[in-house]
Amino acid sequence: MEFSELNLPDYLVSTVAGLGYEKPTFIQEKAIPVLLSGKDVIAQSETGSGKTAAFALPIISKATPGQGVQCLVLAPTRELAEQVAFEFRRLSRNKKLAIAAVYGGVDIEPQISALRRSEIIVATPGRMLDHLSRRTADFRRLQFLVLDEADKMFEMGFIDDVRSIIKTLPRERQTMLFSATIGPEVRSISSDYMKAPHMLRANPYVDKGALKQLYYDVRPQDKFSLLLHLISEEKPGLSIVFCATRSRVDTVTRNLTANRINAVAIHGGHTQAKRNSVMRDVRTGKVHILVATDVAARGLDIRNVSHVFNYDIPKTSVEYVHRIGRTARAGKSGKAISILAEADHENFRHVMEDRSLGIQRQPVPSFRRVAFIMPKRDFSRNFPRRIVAGYSRRR
Ligand code: ADP
Ligand code: MG
């Protein structure tokens, strides 16, 4: 099918042509006509399959300049909110719409004026609630609500905020849920907020020919040496190394740097200014290896990520699918390599419960053992459990 057959206005057909999109992806082909007809939609399709444009194009075609905030997109991380806002700007370049990204950790004042003059808002829930309680957001003319990474937005830690935000929105609106992973709980919660949603489903997984998944099982003291070995053997392009905690991210980054690898860390313990500058450096090719917590697992579309390494294994197959989905996007190929040791076995069993994944065990090669600088101290151990729990929820 062609973009010109989707009933989109001509200026959008030429915008996507200008961006080099030759044909609509499967989910775009399915979702765009249904969204243009005004129906609510729950859409699932694999990572990197162009879900952003699938909801953005119909919204852009229906939004009217100068008519107040008409669309709210909620996303789980600040980086994703920034990226989705950027995508809306690219796609709306032939229409005079203003798009604001609204998230925490940065000055609120510029957001207040942006909220006043924008038609489309892309926000993380916490800061959006903050604006609602300050009465700096006016949603009376809102027509579209999008939950990107919808299953994440319905998890603990987000759902209460999301519910509070939705309560303030007009009931007469079109609601859209998008994610690569949508389980039964999404459908059940969504029934509170949607009107006879149209379900759309594509293959949840990236084609196995495009995304190779491997794992190695090693002794804990060998994890880092193997990572280093694989980086030198595989000669990956831009890569993401996922770790379980902020302090592990810092330690692994420090050790990679000590071995002359161009690595930078990103996690929720950094200031937002630092996070934004790291993302800029990653996107402009100044960084070879991004070491991250799951703050980078969802939705981020970074060009040319050739490898994803799981230095620690995520707790669920769902989070595994999102992490590895940072590579092999939009028809490109990629490799996901998990490095397991004893402490990962339980998590890995949970991941493997999803039998369709197809992760291949690899024999452990011989590699040079390198020294590993240990973290100075893990302060979290000295905090009372209650505080640590609240703290660790923020990535
Ligand atoms: P998802 O949300 O499904 O993970 P994204 O919306 O982030 O995927 O899109 C992934 C990449 O594909 C982006 O770089 C986007 O610009 C690109 N893209 C979107 N639609 C098309 C298309 N029809 N043809 C080619 N590339 C596309
Ligand atoms: Mg997405």
Short mmCIF file of C-alpha atoms and ligand atoms in Angstrom, two decimals:
data_model
loop_
_atom_site.label_atom_id
_atom_site.label_comp_id
_atom_site.label_asym_id
_atom_site.label_seq_id
_atom_site.Cartn_x
_atom_site.Cartn_y
_atom_site.Cartn_z
CA MET A 1 0.00 0.00 0.00
CA GLU A 2 1.04 3.62 -0.55
CA PHE A 3 0.77 6.59 1.82
CA SER A 4 -1.40 8.26 -0.81
CA GLU A 5 -4.03 5.53 -0.37
CA LEU A 6 -4.53 6.18 3.35
CA ASN A 7 -6.82 9.21 3.03
CA LEU A 8 -4.23 11.50 4.56
CA PRO A 9 -4.12 15.08 3.27
CA ASP A 10 -1.63 15.71 0.45
CA TYR A 11 0.69 17.86 2.59
CA LEU A 12 1.26 14.85 4.89
CA VAL A 13 1.83 12.49 1.98
CA SER A 14 4.55 14.83 0.73
CA THR A 15 5.99 15.26 4.25
CA VAL A 16 6.53 11.53 4.69
CA ALA A 17 7.95 11.28 1.16
CA GLY A 18 10.37 14.04 2.12
CA LEU A 19 11.44 12.04 5.16
CA GLY A 20 12.21 9.10 2.90
CA TYR A 21 9.37 6.88 4.09
CA GLU A 22 8.62 4.85 0.98
CA LYS A 23 5.65 2.87 2.17
CA PRO A 24 3.53 2.82 5.30
CA THR A 25 4.49 0.12 7.78
CA PHE A 26 1.93 -2.56 8.57
CA ILE A 27 0.69 -0.82 11.72
CA GLN A 28 0.50 2.54 9.92
CA GLU A 29 -1.54 0.95 7.15
CA LYS A 30 -3.96 -0.53 9.69
CA ALA A 31 -4.14 2.23 12.30
CA ILE A 32 -4.24 5.39 10.19
CA PRO A 33 -7.62 4.76 8.48
CA VAL A 34 -9.25 3.67 11.75
CA LEU A 35 -7.89 6.70 13.60
CA LEU A 36 -9.00 9.02 10.79
CA SER A 37 -12.51 7.60 11.18
CA GLY A 38 -12.50 8.77 14.81
CA LYS A 39 -12.47 5.41 16.58
CA ASP A 40 -10.53 4.56 19.73
CA VAL A 41 -7.62 2.21 19.07
CA ILE A 42 -5.46 -0.23 21.01
CA ALA A 43 -2.50 -1.02 18.77
CA GLN A 44 0.29 -3.48 19.26
CA SER A 45 3.18 -3.85 16.89
CA GLU A 46 6.84 -4.65 17.21
CA THR A 47 9.55 -2.28 18.36
CA GLY A 48 10.73 0.04 15.62
CA SER A 49 7.66 -0.43 13.42
CA GLY A 50 6.72 3.23 13.19
CA LYS A 51 4.01 3.47 15.83
CA THR A 52 4.75 7.15 16.46
CA ALA A 53 3.81 8.19 12.94
CA ALA A 54 0.83 5.81 13.08
CA PHE A 55 -0.79 8.01 15.73
CA ALA A 56 0.88 11.32 14.89
CA LEU A 57 -0.21 11.55 11.24
CA PRO A 58 -3.98 11.30 11.87
CA ILE A 59 -3.70 13.70 14.82
CA ILE A 60 -1.74 16.24 12.79
CA SER A 61 -4.28 16.02 10.00
CA LYS A 62 -7.15 16.73 12.39
CA ALA A 63 -5.59 19.37 14.65
CA THR A 64 -6.39 23.04 13.99
CA PRO A 65 -3.78 25.75 14.55
CA GLY A 66 -4.69 28.37 17.14
CA GLN A 67 -7.45 26.34 18.77
CA GLY A 68 -5.77 25.46 22.06
CA VAL A 69 -4.44 22.15 23.28
CA GLN A 70 -6.12 19.43 21.26
CA CYS A 71 -3.85 16.46 21.89
CA LEU A 72 -2.07 15.02 24.91
CA VAL A 73 0.46 12.23 24.50
CA LEU A 74 1.71 10.59 27.71
CA ALA A 75 5.03 8.74 27.68
CA PRO A 76 6.99 7.01 30.45
CA THR A 77 10.37 8.76 30.18
CA ARG A 78 11.57 12.30 29.57
CA GLU A 79 13.77 11.22 26.68
CA LEU A 80 10.85 9.51 25.00
CA ALA A 81 8.62 12.56 25.49
CA GLU A 82 11.33 14.68 23.86
CA GLN A 83 11.67 12.22 20.97
CA VAL A 84 7.93 11.92 20.31
CA ALA A 85 7.59 15.73 20.34
CA PHE A 86 10.46 15.90 17.86
CA GLU A 87 8.74 13.36 15.61
CA PHE A 88 5.49 15.40 15.73
CA ARG A 89 7.47 18.49 14.73
CA ARG A 90 9.07 16.72 11.78
CA LEU A 91 5.77 15.31 10.60
CA SER A 92 3.90 18.61 10.98
CA ARG A 93 6.41 20.77 9.16
CA ASN A 94 3.87 21.62 6.46
CA LYS A 95 1.29 22.77 9.00
CA LYS A 96 1.53 25.54 11.56
CA LEU A 97 1.16 23.52 14.74
CA ALA A 98 3.03 24.12 17.99
CA ILE A 99 4.21 21.08 19.91
CA ALA A 100 5.43 21.19 23.51
CA ALA A 101 7.43 18.57 25.40
CA VAL A 102 6.58 18.71 29.09
CA TYR A 103 8.63 16.74 31.61
CA GLY A 104 10.28 17.03 34.98
CA GLY A 105 13.81 17.90 35.97
CA VAL A 106 13.87 21.11 33.94
CA ASP A 107 12.63 24.65 34.49
CA ILE A 108 8.83 24.79 34.59
CA GLU A 109 8.41 28.42 33.43
CA PRO A 110 9.14 27.90 29.70
CA GLN A 111 6.72 24.97 29.77
CA ILE A 112 3.96 27.20 31.15
CA SER A 113 4.16 29.52 28.18
CA ALA A 114 4.57 26.60 25.75
CA LEU A 115 1.42 25.00 27.18
CA ARG A 116 -0.44 28.21 26.49
CA ARG A 117 0.40 28.35 22.81
CA SER A 118 0.63 24.69 21.78
CA GLU A 119 -1.89 22.44 20.08
CA ILE A 120 -0.06 19.21 20.93
CA ILE A 121 1.52 18.30 24.27
CA VAL A 122 3.83 15.34 24.82
CA ALA A 123 4.35 14.82 28.54
CA THR A 124 5.53 12.55 31.29
CA PRO A 125 2.80 12.06 33.90
CA GLY A 126 4.49 13.58 36.97
CA ARG A 127 5.17 16.99 35.47
CA MET A 128 1.80 17.01 33.71
CA LEU A 129 0.07 16.57 37.06
CA ASP A 130 2.17 19.36 38.45
CA HIS A 131 0.88 21.68 35.70
CA LEU A 132 -2.68 20.56 36.30
CA SER A 133 -2.47 21.41 39.98
CA ARG A 134 -0.96 24.81 39.13
CA ARG A 135 -3.74 25.28 36.58
CA THR A 136 -1.23 26.00 33.86
CA ALA A 137 -2.76 23.52 31.43
CA ASP A 138 -6.15 23.96 29.78
CA PHE A 139 -7.57 20.77 28.34
CA ARG A 140 -11.10 21.96 27.67
CA ARG A 141 -10.61 21.63 23.93
CA LEU A 142 -8.70 18.38 24.06
CA GLN A 143 -9.78 15.82 21.46
CA PHE A 144 -7.01 13.22 21.43
CA LEU A 145 -5.30 11.25 24.18
CA VAL A 146 -2.41 8.92 23.36
CA LEU A 147 -0.72 6.57 25.80
CA ASP A 148 2.55 5.60 24.21
CA GLU A 149 4.12 2.50 25.77
CA ALA A 150 0.61 1.96 27.13
CA ASP A 151 1.37 -1.16 29.17
CA LYS A 152 4.12 0.74 31.00
CA MET A 153 1.76 3.65 31.69
CA PHE A 154 -0.63 1.21 33.36
CA GLU A 155 2.02 -0.20 35.69
CA MET A 156 2.46 0.74 39.31
CA GLY A 157 4.36 3.96 39.61
CA PHE A 158 2.48 5.50 36.67
CA ILE A 159 -1.10 4.33 36.80
CA ASP A 160 -2.23 6.61 39.65
CA ASP A 161 -0.86 9.70 37.94
CA VAL A 162 -2.28 8.62 34.61
CA ARG A 163 -5.72 8.10 36.14
CA SER A 164 -5.60 11.53 37.79
CA ILE A 165 -4.68 13.18 34.51
CA ILE A 166 -7.35 11.38 32.50
CA LYS A 167 -9.99 12.52 35.01
CA THR A 168 -9.35 16.11 33.99
CA LEU A 169 -9.86 15.47 30.27
CA PRO A 170 -13.11 15.89 28.32
CA ARG A 171 -14.98 12.62 27.98
CA GLU A 172 -15.71 13.28 24.34
CA ARG A 173 -12.32 12.45 22.92
CA GLN A 174 -10.48 9.86 20.90
CA THR A 175 -8.18 7.62 22.96
CA MET A 176 -5.27 5.64 21.53
CA LEU A 177 -3.02 3.09 23.18
CA PHE A 178 0.21 1.98 21.54
CA SER A 179 2.91 -0.48 22.58
CA ALA A 180 4.93 -3.44 21.38
CA THR A 181 3.63 -5.39 24.35
CA ILE A 182 -0.02 -5.28 25.31
CA GLY A 183 -1.32 -7.85 27.75
CA PRO A 184 -4.79 -8.57 29.17
CA GLU A 185 -4.32 -6.05 32.01
CA VAL A 186 -4.09 -3.23 29.46
CA ARG A 187 -7.36 -4.25 27.87
CA SER A 188 -9.02 -4.46 31.27
CA ILE A 189 -7.84 -1.07 32.60
CA SER A 190 -8.46 0.57 29.25
CA SER A 191 -12.14 -0.29 29.38
CA ASP A 192 -12.49 2.50 31.97
CA TYR A 193 -11.24 5.04 29.48
CA MET A 194 -12.12 3.93 26.00
CA LYS A 195 -15.20 3.59 23.85
CA ALA A 196 -15.41 0.28 21.96
CA PRO A 197 -11.73 0.34 21.06
CA HIS A 198 -10.63 -1.14 17.80
CA MET A 199 -7.89 -3.72 18.45
CA LEU A 200 -4.97 -3.85 16.07
CA ARG A 201 -2.27 -6.40 16.32
CA ALA A 202 0.81 -7.03 14.28
CA ASN A 203 3.58 -9.50 14.95
CA PRO A 204 4.98 -8.45 18.35
CA TYR A 205 8.52 -9.50 17.51
CA VAL A 206 11.10 -8.19 15.19
CA ASP A 207 11.79 -10.69 12.42
CA LYS A 208 14.34 -13.22 13.66
CA GLY A 209 16.41 -12.82 10.52
CA ALA A 210 16.89 -9.13 11.37
CA LEU A 211 17.46 -9.43 15.11
CA LYS A 212 19.85 -12.11 16.34
CA GLN A 213 19.62 -12.96 20.04
CA LEU A 214 22.44 -14.73 21.85
CA TYR A 215 23.40 -15.44 25.42
CA TYR A 216 26.53 -16.49 27.29
CA ASP A 217 26.63 -18.00 30.75
CA VAL A 218 29.80 -17.15 32.67
CA ARG A 219 31.25 -16.86 36.15
CA PRO A 220 30.30 -13.56 37.82
CA GLN A 221 33.91 -12.36 37.90
CA ASP A 222 34.15 -12.88 34.13
CA LYS A 223 31.16 -10.81 33.07
CA PHE A 224 33.06 -7.64 32.41
CA SER A 225 35.98 -9.35 30.68
CA LEU A 226 33.56 -11.10 28.34
CA LEU A 227 31.76 -7.84 27.60
CA LEU A 228 35.06 -6.23 26.70
CA HIS A 229 36.05 -9.24 24.59
CA LEU A 230 32.76 -9.14 22.69
CA ILE A 231 33.12 -5.42 22.07
CA SER A 232 36.53 -6.00 20.56
CA GLU A 233 35.51 -9.10 18.58
CA GLU A 234 32.11 -7.99 17.32
CA LYS A 235 33.29 -4.48 16.45
CA PRO A 236 29.81 -3.17 17.13
CA GLY A 237 28.64 0.22 15.97
CA LEU A 238 26.68 2.32 18.42
CA SER A 239 25.64 -0.02 21.26
CA ILE A 240 23.60 0.08 24.43
CA VAL A 241 24.69 -1.85 27.51
CA PHE A 242 21.83 -2.32 29.96
CA CYS A 243 22.49 -2.73 33.69
CA ALA A 244 20.11 -3.30 36.58
CA THR A 245 20.89 -0.29 38.76
CA ARG A 246 22.34 3.19 38.60
CA SER A 247 25.44 2.18 40.51
CA ARG A 248 26.07 -0.76 38.18
CA VAL A 249 25.71 1.61 35.22
CA ASP A 250 28.31 3.92 36.75
CA THR A 251 30.70 1.10 37.57
CA VAL A 252 30.49 -0.52 34.14
CA THR A 253 30.95 2.86 32.45
CA ARG A 254 33.97 3.58 34.57
CA ASN A 255 35.52 0.24 33.70
CA LEU A 256 34.82 0.60 29.99
CA THR A 257 36.42 4.04 30.05
CA ALA A 258 39.42 2.63 31.92
CA ASN A 259 39.77 0.23 28.99
CA ARG A 260 39.73 3.10 26.51
CA ILE A 261 36.18 2.51 25.29
CA ASN A 262 34.17 5.62 24.47
CA ALA A 263 31.30 4.96 26.89
CA VAL A 264 28.84 7.25 28.65
CA ALA A 265 26.24 6.55 31.30
CA ILE A 266 22.58 7.51 31.43
CA HIS A 267 20.26 6.92 34.37
CA GLY A 268 17.73 8.65 36.55
CA GLY A 269 20.33 9.81 39.05
CA HIS A 270 21.72 12.39 36.62
CA THR A 271 20.38 15.89 36.22
CA GLN A 272 18.08 16.29 33.25
CA ALA A 273 20.56 18.70 31.66
CA LYS A 274 23.15 15.93 31.74
CA ARG A 275 20.67 13.33 30.43
CA ASN A 276 19.76 15.60 27.53
CA SER A 277 23.38 16.27 26.67
CA VAL A 278 24.19 12.55 26.76
CA MET A 279 21.29 11.86 24.39
CA ARG A 280 22.50 14.63 22.07
CA ASP A 281 25.99 13.13 22.01
CA VAL A 282 24.58 9.68 21.34
CA ARG A 283 22.41 10.93 18.49
CA THR A 284 25.24 12.91 16.89
CA GLY A 285 27.60 9.95 16.93
CA LYS A 286 29.97 11.23 19.62
CA VAL A 287 29.44 8.15 21.74
CA HIS A 288 30.22 4.52 20.96
CA ILE A 289 28.66 2.76 23.93
CA LEU A 290 25.70 4.02 25.96
CA VAL A 291 25.47 2.33 29.36
CA ALA A 292 21.95 2.61 30.71
CA THR A 293 19.32 1.54 33.18
CA ASP A 294 15.86 0.73 31.86
CA VAL A 295 15.34 4.48 31.51
CA ALA A 296 16.54 3.83 27.94
CA ALA A 297 14.60 0.58 27.43
CA ARG A 298 11.31 1.98 26.20
CA GLY A 299 10.59 3.65 22.91
CA LEU A 300 13.92 5.34 22.21
CA ASP A 301 14.64 5.47 18.51
CA ILE A 302 18.36 5.96 18.07
CA ARG A 303 19.70 5.48 14.57
CA ASN A 304 22.23 2.77 13.85
CA VAL A 305 22.24 0.93 17.15
CA SER A 306 23.93 -2.30 16.03
CA HIS A 307 24.10 -4.11 19.39
CA VAL A 308 22.21 -4.30 22.65
CA PHE A 309 24.08 -5.96 25.51
CA ASN A 310 22.25 -7.11 28.61
CA TYR A 311 24.96 -6.88 31.24
CA ASP A 312 22.22 -7.69 33.73
CA ILE A 313 19.12 -9.58 32.72
CA PRO A 314 15.77 -7.78 33.03
CA LYS A 315 13.12 -9.26 35.30
CA THR A 316 10.51 -9.99 32.64
CA SER A 317 10.31 -11.02 29.01
CA VAL A 318 8.34 -7.84 28.36
CA GLU A 319 11.20 -5.59 29.46
CA TYR A 320 13.62 -7.83 27.57
CA VAL A 321 11.61 -7.30 24.38
CA HIS A 322 11.74 -3.52 24.83
CA ARG A 323 15.46 -3.43 25.57
CA ILE A 324 16.45 -5.50 22.56
CA GLY A 325 14.04 -3.47 20.47
CA ARG A 326 16.48 -0.54 20.58
CA THR A 327 18.26 -2.30 17.72
CA ALA A 328 16.98 -3.79 14.44
CA ARG A 329 14.54 -0.92 13.96
CA ALA A 330 12.72 0.22 10.81
CA GLY A 331 13.94 -2.70 8.70
CA LYS A 332 17.58 -2.60 9.86
CA SER A 333 19.33 -5.57 11.45
CA GLY A 334 20.87 -5.91 14.91
CA LYS A 335 22.20 -8.19 17.59
CA ALA A 336 21.12 -8.61 21.21
CA ILE A 337 23.64 -10.30 23.50
CA SER A 338 22.86 -11.26 27.08
CA ILE A 339 25.65 -12.00 29.52
CA LEU A 340 24.44 -14.19 32.35
CA ALA A 341 26.01 -15.20 35.60
CA GLU A 342 24.58 -17.04 38.57
CA ALA A 343 22.68 -13.99 39.89
CA ASP A 344 20.84 -13.60 36.57
CA HIS A 345 19.54 -17.13 36.28
CA GLU A 346 16.22 -16.50 37.94
CA ASN A 347 15.46 -13.42 35.85
CA PHE A 348 16.56 -15.25 32.75
CA ARG A 349 14.14 -18.06 33.51
CA HIS A 350 11.35 -15.48 33.55
CA VAL A 351 12.52 -14.07 30.25
CA MET A 352 12.67 -17.55 28.72
CA GLU A 353 9.09 -18.24 29.76
CA ASP A 354 8.25 -16.47 26.54
CA ARG A 355 9.15 -19.37 24.27
CA SER A 356 8.75 -17.45 21.06
CA LEU A 357 11.82 -15.31 21.73
CA GLY A 358 14.42 -17.69 20.33
CA ILE A 359 17.54 -16.73 22.29
CA GLN A 360 20.49 -18.94 21.34
CA ARG A 361 23.07 -20.11 23.83
CA GLN A 362 26.65 -19.49 22.72
CA PRO A 363 29.73 -21.37 23.87
CA VAL A 364 31.91 -19.15 26.04
CA PRO A 365 34.96 -18.16 23.97
CA SER A 366 38.38 -17.79 25.50
CA PHE A 367 39.08 -14.22 26.44
CA ARG A 368 41.60 -12.13 28.28
CA ARG A 369 40.70 -11.42 31.92
CA VAL A 370 40.90 -7.78 32.84
CA ALA A 371 40.89 -6.04 36.19
CA PHE A 372 37.52 -4.67 37.29
CA ILE A 373 37.40 -1.57 39.46
CA MET A 374 34.72 -2.10 42.06
CA PRO A 375 32.28 0.65 43.04
CA LYS A 376 33.45 2.88 45.87
CA ARG A 377 30.48 2.04 48.00
CA ASP A 378 26.87 1.14 47.56
CA PHE A 379 25.18 3.76 49.72
CA SER A 380 21.72 2.31 49.21
CA ARG A 381 22.60 -0.47 51.62
CA ASN A 382 22.78 2.02 54.45
CA PHE A 383 19.34 3.48 53.91
CA PRO A 384 16.25 2.14 55.58
CA ARG A 385 14.43 -0.24 53.26
CA ARG A 386 11.38 2.00 52.89
CA ILE A 387 13.39 4.84 51.41
CA VAL A 388 15.38 2.55 49.16
CA ALA A 389 12.19 1.10 47.70
CA GLY A 390 10.82 4.54 46.81
CA TYR A 391 14.17 5.57 45.46
CA SER A 392 14.76 2.60 43.24
CA ARG A 393 11.45 2.96 41.51
CA ARG A 394 12.76 6.00 39.71
CA ARG A 395 15.20 4.95 37.13
P1 ADP B 1 8.01 2.28 17.34
O1 ADP B 1 7.31 3.35 18.12
O2 ADP B 1 7.08 1.34 16.66
O3 ADP B 1 9.05 1.57 18.13
P2 ADP B 1 9.08 4.55 15.90
O4 ADP B 1 7.81 5.29 15.72
O5 ADP B 1 10.04 5.05 16.92
O6 ADP B 1 8.80 3.00 16.15
O7 ADP B 1 9.77 4.47 14.45
C1 ADP B 1 10.98 3.82 14.24
C2 ADP B 1 11.74 4.46 13.09
O8 ADP B 1 11.10 4.20 11.86
C3 ADP B 1 11.83 5.97 13.22
O9 ADP B 1 13.15 6.37 12.96
C4 ADP B 1 10.89 6.49 12.15
O10 ADP B 1 11.31 7.73 11.64
C5 ADP B 1 10.96 5.39 11.11
N1 ADP B 1 9.74 5.23 10.29
C6 ADP B 1 8.46 5.42 10.68
N2 ADP B 1 7.60 5.13 9.67
C7 ADP B 1 8.35 4.74 8.63
C8 ADP B 1 8.04 4.32 7.28
N3 ADP B 1 6.79 4.22 6.86
N4 ADP B 1 9.09 4.00 6.48
C9 ADP B 1 10.36 4.09 6.92
N5 ADP B 1 10.72 4.49 8.16
C10 ADP B 1 9.72 4.81 9.01
MG MG B 2 7.35 4.02 20.03
#
